[in-house]
Coordinates of C-alpha atoms and ligand atoms in Angstrom, one line a residue:
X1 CA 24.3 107.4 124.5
X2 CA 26.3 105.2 126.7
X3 CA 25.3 101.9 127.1
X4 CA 23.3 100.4 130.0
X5 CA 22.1 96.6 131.1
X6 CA 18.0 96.7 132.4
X7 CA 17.3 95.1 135.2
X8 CA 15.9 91.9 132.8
X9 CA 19.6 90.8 133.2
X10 CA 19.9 87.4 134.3
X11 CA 23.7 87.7 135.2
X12 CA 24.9 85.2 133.0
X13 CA 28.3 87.2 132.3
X14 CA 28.3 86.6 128.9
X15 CA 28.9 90.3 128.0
X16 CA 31.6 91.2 130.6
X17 CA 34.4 89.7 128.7
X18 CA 33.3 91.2 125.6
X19 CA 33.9 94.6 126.8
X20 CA 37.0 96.2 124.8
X21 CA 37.1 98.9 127.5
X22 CA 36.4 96.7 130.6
X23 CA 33.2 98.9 131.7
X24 CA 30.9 96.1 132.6
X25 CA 31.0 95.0 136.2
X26 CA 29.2 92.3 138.3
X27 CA 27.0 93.4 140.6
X28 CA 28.1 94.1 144.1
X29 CA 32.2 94.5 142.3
X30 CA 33.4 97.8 142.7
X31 CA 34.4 99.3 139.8
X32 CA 38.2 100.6 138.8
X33 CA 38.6 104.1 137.3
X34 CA 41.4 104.8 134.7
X35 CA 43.2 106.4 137.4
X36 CA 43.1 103.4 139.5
X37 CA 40.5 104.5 142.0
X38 CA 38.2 102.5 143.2
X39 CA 34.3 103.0 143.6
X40 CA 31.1 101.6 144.9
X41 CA 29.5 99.2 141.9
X42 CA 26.2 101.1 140.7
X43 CA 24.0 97.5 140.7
X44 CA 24.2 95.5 143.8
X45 CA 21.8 92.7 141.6
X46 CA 22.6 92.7 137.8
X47 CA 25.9 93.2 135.9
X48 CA 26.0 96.8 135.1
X49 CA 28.2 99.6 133.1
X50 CA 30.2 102.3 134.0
X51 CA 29.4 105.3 131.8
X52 CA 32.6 107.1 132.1
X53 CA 34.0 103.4 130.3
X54 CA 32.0 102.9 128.0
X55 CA 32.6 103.4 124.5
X56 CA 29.5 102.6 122.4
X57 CA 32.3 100.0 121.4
X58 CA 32.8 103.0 119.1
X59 CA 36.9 102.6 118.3
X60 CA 36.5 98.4 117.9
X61 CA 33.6 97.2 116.7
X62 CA 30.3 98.7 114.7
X63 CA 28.2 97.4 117.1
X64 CA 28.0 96.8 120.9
X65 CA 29.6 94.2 121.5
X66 CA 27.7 93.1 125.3
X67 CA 24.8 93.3 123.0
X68 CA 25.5 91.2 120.3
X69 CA 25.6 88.7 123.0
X70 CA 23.7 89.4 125.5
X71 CA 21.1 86.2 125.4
X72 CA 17.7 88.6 126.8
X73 CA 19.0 91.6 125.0
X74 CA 18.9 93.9 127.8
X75 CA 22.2 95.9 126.8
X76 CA 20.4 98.9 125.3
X77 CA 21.3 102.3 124.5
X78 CA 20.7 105.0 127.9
X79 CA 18.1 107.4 127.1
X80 CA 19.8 109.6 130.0
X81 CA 23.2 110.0 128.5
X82 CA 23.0 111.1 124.7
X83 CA 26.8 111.4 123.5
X84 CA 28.0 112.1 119.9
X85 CA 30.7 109.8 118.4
X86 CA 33.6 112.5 118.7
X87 CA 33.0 112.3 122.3
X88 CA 32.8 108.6 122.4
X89 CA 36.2 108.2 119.8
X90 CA 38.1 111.3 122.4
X91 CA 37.3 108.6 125.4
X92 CA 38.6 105.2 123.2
X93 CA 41.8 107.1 122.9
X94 CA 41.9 108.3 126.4
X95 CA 41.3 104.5 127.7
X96 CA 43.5 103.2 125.1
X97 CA 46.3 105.6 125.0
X98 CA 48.7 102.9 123.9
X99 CA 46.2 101.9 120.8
X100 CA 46.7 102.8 117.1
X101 CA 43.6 103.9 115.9
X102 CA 42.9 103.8 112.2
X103 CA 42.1 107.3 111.1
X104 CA 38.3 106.2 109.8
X105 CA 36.9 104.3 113.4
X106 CA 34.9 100.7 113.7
X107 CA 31.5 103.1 115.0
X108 CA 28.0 101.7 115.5
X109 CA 27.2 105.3 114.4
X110 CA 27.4 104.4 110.8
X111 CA 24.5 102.2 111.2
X112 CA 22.2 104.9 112.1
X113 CA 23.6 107.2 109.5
X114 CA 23.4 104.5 106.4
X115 CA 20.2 103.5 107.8
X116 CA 17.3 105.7 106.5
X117 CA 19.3 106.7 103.4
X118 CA 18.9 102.5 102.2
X119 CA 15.6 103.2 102.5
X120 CA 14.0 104.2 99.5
X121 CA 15.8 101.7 97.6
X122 CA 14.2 98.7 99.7
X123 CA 10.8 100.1 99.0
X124 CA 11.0 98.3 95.9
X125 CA 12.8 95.5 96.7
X126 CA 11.7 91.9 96.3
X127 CA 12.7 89.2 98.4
X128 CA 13.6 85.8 96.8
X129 CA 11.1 83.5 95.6
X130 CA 11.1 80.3 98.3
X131 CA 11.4 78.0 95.5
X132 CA 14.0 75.4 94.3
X133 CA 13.8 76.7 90.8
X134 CA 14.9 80.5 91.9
X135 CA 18.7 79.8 91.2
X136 CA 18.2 80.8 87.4
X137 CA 15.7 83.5 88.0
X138 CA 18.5 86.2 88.7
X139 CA 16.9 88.9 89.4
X140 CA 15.4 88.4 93.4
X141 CA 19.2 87.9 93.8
X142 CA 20.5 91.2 92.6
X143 CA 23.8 91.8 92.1
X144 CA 24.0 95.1 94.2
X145 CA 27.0 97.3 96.0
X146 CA 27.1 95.8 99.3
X147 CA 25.9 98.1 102.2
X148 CA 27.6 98.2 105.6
X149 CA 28.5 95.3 108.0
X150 CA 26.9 95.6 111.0
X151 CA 29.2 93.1 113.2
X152 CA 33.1 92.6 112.6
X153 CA 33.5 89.9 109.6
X154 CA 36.6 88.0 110.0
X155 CA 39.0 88.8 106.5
X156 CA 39.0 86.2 103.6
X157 CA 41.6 84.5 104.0
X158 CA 43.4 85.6 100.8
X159 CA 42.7 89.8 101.1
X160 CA 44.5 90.3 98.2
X161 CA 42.6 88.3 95.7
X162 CA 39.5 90.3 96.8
X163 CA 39.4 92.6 93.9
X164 CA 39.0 90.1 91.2
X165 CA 36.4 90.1 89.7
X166 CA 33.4 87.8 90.9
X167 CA 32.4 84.7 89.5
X168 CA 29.3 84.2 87.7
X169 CA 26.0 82.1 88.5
X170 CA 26.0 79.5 86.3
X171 CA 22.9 78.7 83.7
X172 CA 22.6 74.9 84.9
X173 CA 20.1 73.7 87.3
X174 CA 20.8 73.9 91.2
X175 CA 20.3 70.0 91.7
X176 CA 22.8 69.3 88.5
X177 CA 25.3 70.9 90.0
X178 CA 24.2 69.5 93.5
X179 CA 24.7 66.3 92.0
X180 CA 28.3 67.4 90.5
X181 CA 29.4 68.2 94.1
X182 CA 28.3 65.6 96.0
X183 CA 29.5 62.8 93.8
X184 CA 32.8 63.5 95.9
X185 CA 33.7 62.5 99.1
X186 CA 33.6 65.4 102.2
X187 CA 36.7 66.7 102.2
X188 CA 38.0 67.0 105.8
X189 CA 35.8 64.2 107.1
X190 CA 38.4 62.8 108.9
X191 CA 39.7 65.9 110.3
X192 CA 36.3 65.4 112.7
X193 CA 38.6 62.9 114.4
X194 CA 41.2 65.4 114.4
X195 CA 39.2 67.8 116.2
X196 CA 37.9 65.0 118.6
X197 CA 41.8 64.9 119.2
X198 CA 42.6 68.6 119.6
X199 CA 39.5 68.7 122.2
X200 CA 40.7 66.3 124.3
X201 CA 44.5 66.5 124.3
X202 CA 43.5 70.4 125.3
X203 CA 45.7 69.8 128.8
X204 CA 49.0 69.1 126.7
X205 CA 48.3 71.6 123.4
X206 CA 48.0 74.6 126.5
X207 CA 51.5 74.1 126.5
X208 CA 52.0 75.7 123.4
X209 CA 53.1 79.1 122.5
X210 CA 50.5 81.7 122.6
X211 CA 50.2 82.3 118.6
X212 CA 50.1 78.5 117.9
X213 CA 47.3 78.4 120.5
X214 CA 45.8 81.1 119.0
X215 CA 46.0 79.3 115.5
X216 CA 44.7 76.5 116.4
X217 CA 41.9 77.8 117.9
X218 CA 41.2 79.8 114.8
X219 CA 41.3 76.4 112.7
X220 CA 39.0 74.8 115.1
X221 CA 36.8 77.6 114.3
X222 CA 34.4 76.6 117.7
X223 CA 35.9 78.1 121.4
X224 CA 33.6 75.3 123.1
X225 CA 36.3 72.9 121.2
X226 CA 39.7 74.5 121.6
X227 CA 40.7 78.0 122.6
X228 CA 43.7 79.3 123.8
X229 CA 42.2 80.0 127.0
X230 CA 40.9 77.1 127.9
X231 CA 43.4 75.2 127.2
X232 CA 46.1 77.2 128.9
X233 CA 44.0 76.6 132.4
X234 CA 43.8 72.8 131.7
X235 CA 47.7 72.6 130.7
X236 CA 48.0 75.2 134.3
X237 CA 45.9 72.9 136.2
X238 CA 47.9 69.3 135.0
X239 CA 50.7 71.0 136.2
X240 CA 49.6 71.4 139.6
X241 CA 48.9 67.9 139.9
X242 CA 51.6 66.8 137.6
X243 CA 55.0 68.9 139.2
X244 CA 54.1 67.6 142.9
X245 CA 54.3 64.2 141.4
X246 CA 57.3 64.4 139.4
X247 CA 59.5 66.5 142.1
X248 CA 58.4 63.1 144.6
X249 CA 59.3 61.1 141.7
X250 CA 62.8 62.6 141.7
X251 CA 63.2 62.4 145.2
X252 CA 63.0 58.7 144.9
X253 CA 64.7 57.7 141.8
X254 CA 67.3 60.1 141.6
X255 CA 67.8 61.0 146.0
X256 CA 66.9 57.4 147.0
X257 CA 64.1 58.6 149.6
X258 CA 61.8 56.3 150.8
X259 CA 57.9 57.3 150.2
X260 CA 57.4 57.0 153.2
X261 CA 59.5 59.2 154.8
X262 CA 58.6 62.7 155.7
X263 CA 61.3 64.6 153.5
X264 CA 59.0 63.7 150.7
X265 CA 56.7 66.6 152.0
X266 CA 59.4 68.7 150.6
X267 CA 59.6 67.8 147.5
X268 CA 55.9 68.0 147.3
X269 CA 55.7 71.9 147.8
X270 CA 58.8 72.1 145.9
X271 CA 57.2 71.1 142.9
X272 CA 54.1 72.9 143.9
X273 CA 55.5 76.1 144.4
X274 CA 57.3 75.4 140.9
X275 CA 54.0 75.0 139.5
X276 CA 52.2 78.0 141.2
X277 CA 55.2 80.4 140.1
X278 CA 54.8 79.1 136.4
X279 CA 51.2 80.1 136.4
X280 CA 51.8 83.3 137.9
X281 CA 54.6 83.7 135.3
X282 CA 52.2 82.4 132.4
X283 CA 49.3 84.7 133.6
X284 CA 51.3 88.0 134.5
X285 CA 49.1 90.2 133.1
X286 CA 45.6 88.9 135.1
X287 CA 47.4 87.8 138.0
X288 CA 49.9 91.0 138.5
X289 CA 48.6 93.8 136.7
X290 CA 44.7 92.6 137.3
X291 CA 43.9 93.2 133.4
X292 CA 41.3 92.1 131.8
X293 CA 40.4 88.6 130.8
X294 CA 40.6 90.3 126.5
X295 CA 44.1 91.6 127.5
X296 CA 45.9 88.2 128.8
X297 CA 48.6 86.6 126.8
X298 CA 48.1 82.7 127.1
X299 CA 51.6 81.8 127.4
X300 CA 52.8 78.3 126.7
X301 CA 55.0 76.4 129.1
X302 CA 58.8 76.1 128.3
X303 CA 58.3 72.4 126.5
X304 CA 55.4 73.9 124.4
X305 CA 58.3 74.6 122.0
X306 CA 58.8 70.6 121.2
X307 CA 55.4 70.4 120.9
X308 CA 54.9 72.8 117.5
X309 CA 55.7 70.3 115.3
X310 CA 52.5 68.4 116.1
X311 CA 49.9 71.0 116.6
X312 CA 50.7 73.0 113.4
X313 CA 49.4 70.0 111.1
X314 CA 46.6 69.6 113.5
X315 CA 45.3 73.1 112.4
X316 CA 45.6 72.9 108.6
X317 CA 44.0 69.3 109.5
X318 CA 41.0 70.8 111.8
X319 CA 40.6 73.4 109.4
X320 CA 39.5 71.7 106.6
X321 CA 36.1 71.2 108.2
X322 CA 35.5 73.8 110.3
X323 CA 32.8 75.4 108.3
X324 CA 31.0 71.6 108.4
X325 CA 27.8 71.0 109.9
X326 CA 26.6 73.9 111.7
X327 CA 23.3 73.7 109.8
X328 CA 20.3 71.2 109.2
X329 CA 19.6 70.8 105.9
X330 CA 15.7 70.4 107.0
X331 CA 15.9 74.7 107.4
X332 CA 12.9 76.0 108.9
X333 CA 10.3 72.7 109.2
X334 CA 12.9 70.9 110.5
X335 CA 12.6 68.0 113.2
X336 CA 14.0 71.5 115.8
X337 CA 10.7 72.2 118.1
X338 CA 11.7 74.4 120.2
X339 CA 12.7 78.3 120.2
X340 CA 16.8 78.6 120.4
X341 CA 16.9 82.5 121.4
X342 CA 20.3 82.8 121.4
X343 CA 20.7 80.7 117.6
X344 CA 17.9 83.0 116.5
X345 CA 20.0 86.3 117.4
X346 CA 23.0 85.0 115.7
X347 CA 21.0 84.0 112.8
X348 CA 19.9 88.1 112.5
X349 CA 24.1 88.7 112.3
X350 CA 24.3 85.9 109.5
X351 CA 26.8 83.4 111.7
X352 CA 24.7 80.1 111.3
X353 CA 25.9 78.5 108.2
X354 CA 27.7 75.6 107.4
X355 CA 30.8 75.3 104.3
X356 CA 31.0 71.8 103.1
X357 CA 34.1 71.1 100.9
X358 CA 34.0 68.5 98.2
X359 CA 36.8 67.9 95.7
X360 CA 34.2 69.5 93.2
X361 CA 33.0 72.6 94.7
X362 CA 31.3 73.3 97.9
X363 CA 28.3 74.0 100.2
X364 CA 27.2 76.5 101.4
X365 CA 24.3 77.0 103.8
X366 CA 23.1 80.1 105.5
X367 CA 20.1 80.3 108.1
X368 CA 18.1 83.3 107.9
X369 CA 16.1 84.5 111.5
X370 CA 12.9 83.6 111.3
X371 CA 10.7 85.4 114.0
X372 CA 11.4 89.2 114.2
X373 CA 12.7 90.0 118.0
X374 CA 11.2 91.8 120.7
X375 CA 11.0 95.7 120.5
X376 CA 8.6 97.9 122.3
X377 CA 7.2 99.4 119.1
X378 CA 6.4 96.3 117.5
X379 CA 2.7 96.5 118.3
X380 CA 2.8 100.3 117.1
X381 CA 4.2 99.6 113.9
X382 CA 2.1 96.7 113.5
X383 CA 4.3 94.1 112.6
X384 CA 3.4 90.5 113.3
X385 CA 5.9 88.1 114.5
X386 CA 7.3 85.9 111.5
X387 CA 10.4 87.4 109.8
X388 CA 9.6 88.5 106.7
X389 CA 12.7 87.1 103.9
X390 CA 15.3 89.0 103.7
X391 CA 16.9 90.5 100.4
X392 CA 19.8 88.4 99.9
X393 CA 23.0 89.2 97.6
X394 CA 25.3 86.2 96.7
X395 CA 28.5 87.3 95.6
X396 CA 31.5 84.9 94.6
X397 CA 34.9 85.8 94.6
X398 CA 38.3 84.4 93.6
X399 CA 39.0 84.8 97.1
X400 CA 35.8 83.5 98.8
X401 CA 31.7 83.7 99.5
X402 CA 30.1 86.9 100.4
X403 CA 26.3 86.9 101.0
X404 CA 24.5 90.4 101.8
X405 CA 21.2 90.2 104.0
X406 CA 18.9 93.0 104.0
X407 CA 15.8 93.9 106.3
X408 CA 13.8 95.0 103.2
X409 CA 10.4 96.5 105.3
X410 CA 11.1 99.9 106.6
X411 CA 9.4 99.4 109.8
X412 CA 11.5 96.5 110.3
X413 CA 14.3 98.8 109.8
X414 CA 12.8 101.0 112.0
X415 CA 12.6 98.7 114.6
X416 CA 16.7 97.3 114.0
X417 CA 18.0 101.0 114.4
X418 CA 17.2 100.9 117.9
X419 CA 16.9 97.2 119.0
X420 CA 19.8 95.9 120.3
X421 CA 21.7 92.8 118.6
X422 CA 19.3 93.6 115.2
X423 CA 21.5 94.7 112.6
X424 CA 19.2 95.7 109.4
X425 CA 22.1 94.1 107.3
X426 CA 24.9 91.8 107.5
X427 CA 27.5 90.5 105.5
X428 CA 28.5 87.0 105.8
X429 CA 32.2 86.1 104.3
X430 CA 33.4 82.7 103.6
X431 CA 37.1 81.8 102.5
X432 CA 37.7 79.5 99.7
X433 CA 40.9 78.0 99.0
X434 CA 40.6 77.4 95.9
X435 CA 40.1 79.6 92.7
X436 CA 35.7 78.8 92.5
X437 CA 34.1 78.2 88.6
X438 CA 30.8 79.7 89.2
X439 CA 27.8 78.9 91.6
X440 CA 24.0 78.5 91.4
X441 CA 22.1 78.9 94.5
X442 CA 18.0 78.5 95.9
X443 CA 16.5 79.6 99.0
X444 CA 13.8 78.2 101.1
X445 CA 12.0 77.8 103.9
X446 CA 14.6 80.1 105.5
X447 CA 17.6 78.5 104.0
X448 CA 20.0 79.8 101.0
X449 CA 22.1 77.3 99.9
X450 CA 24.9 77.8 97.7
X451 CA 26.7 75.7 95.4
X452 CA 30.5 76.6 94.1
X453 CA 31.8 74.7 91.5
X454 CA 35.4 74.5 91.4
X455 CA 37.2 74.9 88.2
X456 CA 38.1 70.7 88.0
X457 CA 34.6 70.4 87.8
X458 CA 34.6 72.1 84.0
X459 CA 34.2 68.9 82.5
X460 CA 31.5 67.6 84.5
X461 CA 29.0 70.0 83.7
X462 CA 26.1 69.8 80.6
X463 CA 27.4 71.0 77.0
X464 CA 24.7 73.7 77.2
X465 CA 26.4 75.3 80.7
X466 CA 29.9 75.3 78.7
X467 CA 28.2 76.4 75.8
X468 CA 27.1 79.3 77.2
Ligands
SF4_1 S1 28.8 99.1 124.4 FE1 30.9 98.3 124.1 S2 32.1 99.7 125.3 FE2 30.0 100.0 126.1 S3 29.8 98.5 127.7 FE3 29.1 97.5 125.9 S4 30.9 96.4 125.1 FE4 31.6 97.9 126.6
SF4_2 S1 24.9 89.3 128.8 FE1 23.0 90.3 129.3 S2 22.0 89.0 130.8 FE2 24.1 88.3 130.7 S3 25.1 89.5 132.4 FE3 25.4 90.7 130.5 S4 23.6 92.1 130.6 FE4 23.2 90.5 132.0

């Protein structure tokens, strides 16, 4: 089935960007065939998606990707057009006839196909035990084969060192090695400043070359901080008000005009054209060739160059806490009143947790959803509306964290195969840079939180723990 937006859209935009083949359109836009023809949009009133575009997102990602983030969910799957995934992989290539594929494609359809066969084995399943003392009871935390990721997980950062084996849970308490950790300072703490920084000199660091941009912003690890995007409009936009000035500034210094004669005009539009044609230049492929917003190269300006040497420590610097403080500790009874819709979908795809580095070890947090999301066959099924716990596996790697999440209920799972933005599992991978010890973890309240030693903290820890 192609994808289609209800009319419960509230045109917030969010998904159109997201689109890998450009197939969602405002309302009242008309909408571009591959050919280049143009015809009349198909919603006057909401954002809505051409058919003959649309993917299934099937070629890029192994889920949709308007409706991972579309904030009222109304991206769903059209009843009207049923379409295998051959069909939907033949029109990726045909969109994208310049794309390598990979010979196995990113598909949403291996979601419905893994789907019912995890069944049986979740019958049985039990979740973990909400208590601080479940770290050393090992078996709510099995050590399974992980199933399939339902949203595209960034890579560790060291892909090679994946296939080590992983690291054990350790037999010491959970608040022990708490305590181990957290005798050390936050590592990174300062780089808060350093991000403060980045966010505000955005103007000058959209000067840089695209990949530094795009480095950066990776280390920043938040687009409402730093992304290459952004930035390049602020840097485009100083230059409109700073090339005017400078080409007067000339004029006088260098040419000996008065300001207040009327030759200065000149130099005014000189340096505003100058500024105009860079941006034109710098955004060639939205301005020219009308691409998408997903296929622009953020281009730097020519002195972006002489500006490398600063940014490139300001990204291992940013980097170090990126991960930090994304979660509160409080978990579910926390001092948050109010319903956050949009944190609660991201919590369903795993992407609310926080890292915390210590020289030690580190911190790991994860929020887990906690009300199950609308779906007309709720009622039917007769599930309430409190998530029930999730089955959680914790795996540790030489290369970083892994936690699986599982929808154990079947009618849960009945209910994520055809909700939108509901994935019955996800995978949730952290990078660690250093080589971890072991790790004991608890969950409760709607909180897993992991602790990794690191191997410097050998000596710290009871003789009965390096006994065993
Ligand atoms: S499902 Fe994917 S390809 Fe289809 S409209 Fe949504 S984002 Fe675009
Ligand atoms: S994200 Fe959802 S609500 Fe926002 S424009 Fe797209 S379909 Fe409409």
């Amino acid at each position: 089935m192609a994808t289609m937006i209800t009319d419960e859209c509230i045109n917030c935009g969010a998904c159109e960007p997201e689109c890998p083949n450009a197939a969602i359109y405002q309302g009242g836009i008309e909408w571009e065939a591959l050919d280049g023809t143009k015809h009349p949009p198909l919603s006057n009133d909401f954002f809505y998606i051409v058919p003959e575009k649309c993917t299934e997102c099937v070629g890029f990602y192994d889920h949709e990707a308007c409706a991972a983030v579309c904030p009222v969910d109304c991206c769903i799957p059209d009843p009207e057009r049923p379409e295998t995934e051959d069909a939907l992989a033949v029109r990726a290539k045909e969109i994208h006839p310049e794309k390598e594929f990979p010979v196995e494609l990113p598909s949403r359809f291996r979601k419905a196909a893994s789907a019912p066969a995890a069944a049986p084995q979740a019958s049985g399943a039990a979740p973990l035990a909400p208590t601080a003392g479940a770290t050393m009871v090992a078996a709510p935390l099995r050590m399974a084969r992980f199933g399939k990721v339902e949203r595209k997980i960034e890579p560790l950062a060291t892909p090679a060192r994946r296939s080590g084996p992983s690291v054990d849970e350790l037999p010491i308490d959970f608040e022990e090695a708490l305590q181990i950790v957290q005798a050390g300072a936050p590592i990174g703490a300062g780089s808060r400043l350093v991000r403060l920084a980045v966010c505000l000199a955005q103007p000058l660091l959209g000067a840089l070359p695209a990949a530094a941009k795009a480095k950066l912003e990776e280390a920043m690890g938040d687009r409402r901080i730093f992304s290459a995007s952004g930035s390049t409009g602020f840097n485009i936009m100083l230059h409109v008000l700073l090339f005017p000035l400078l080409a007067m500034a000339f004029a006088v210094l260098a040419e000996g005009d008065s300001i207040y004669t009327r030759g200065l005009t000149n130099w005014f539009f000189l340096g505003m054209s100058i500024s105009i044609a860079e941006c034109v230049w710098r955004l060639r492929e939205a301005v020219i060739r009308a691409r998408p917003l997903s296929e622009v190269v953020w281009r730097g300006s020519i002195y972006g160059y002489a500006l490398l040497p600063l940014a490139l420590p300001l990204a291992s610097r940013a980097g170090a806490a990126r991960r930090m403080g994304e979660v509160g500790a409080e978990g579910f009874y926390g001092k948050e009143t109010s319903f956050d819709e949009k944190r609660e979908r991201e919590r369903r795809y795993g992407e609310i947790y926080s890292l915390e580095e210590r020289p030690d070890g580190w911190i790991f947090r994860l929020e887990l959803p906690r009300q199950i999301p609308p779906s007309g066959v709720k009622d039917q099924l007769g599930v309430g509306g409190a998530m029930p716990d999730y089955d959680l596996t914790t795996r540790v790697l030489p290369g970083g964290l892994q936690v699986h999440g599982r929808v154990v209920d079947e009618r849960l799972r009945t209910i994520a195969a055809s909700a939108p933005a509901f994935p019955a599992d996800f995978t949730t991978e952290v990078p660690l840079r250093e080589r971890p010890l072991g790790y004991v973890q608890r969950y409760g309240n709607k909180l897993l939180e992991v602790v990794v030693l690191k191997v410097s903290a050998v000596e710290k820890l009871p003789r009965t723990a390096n006994a065993a």
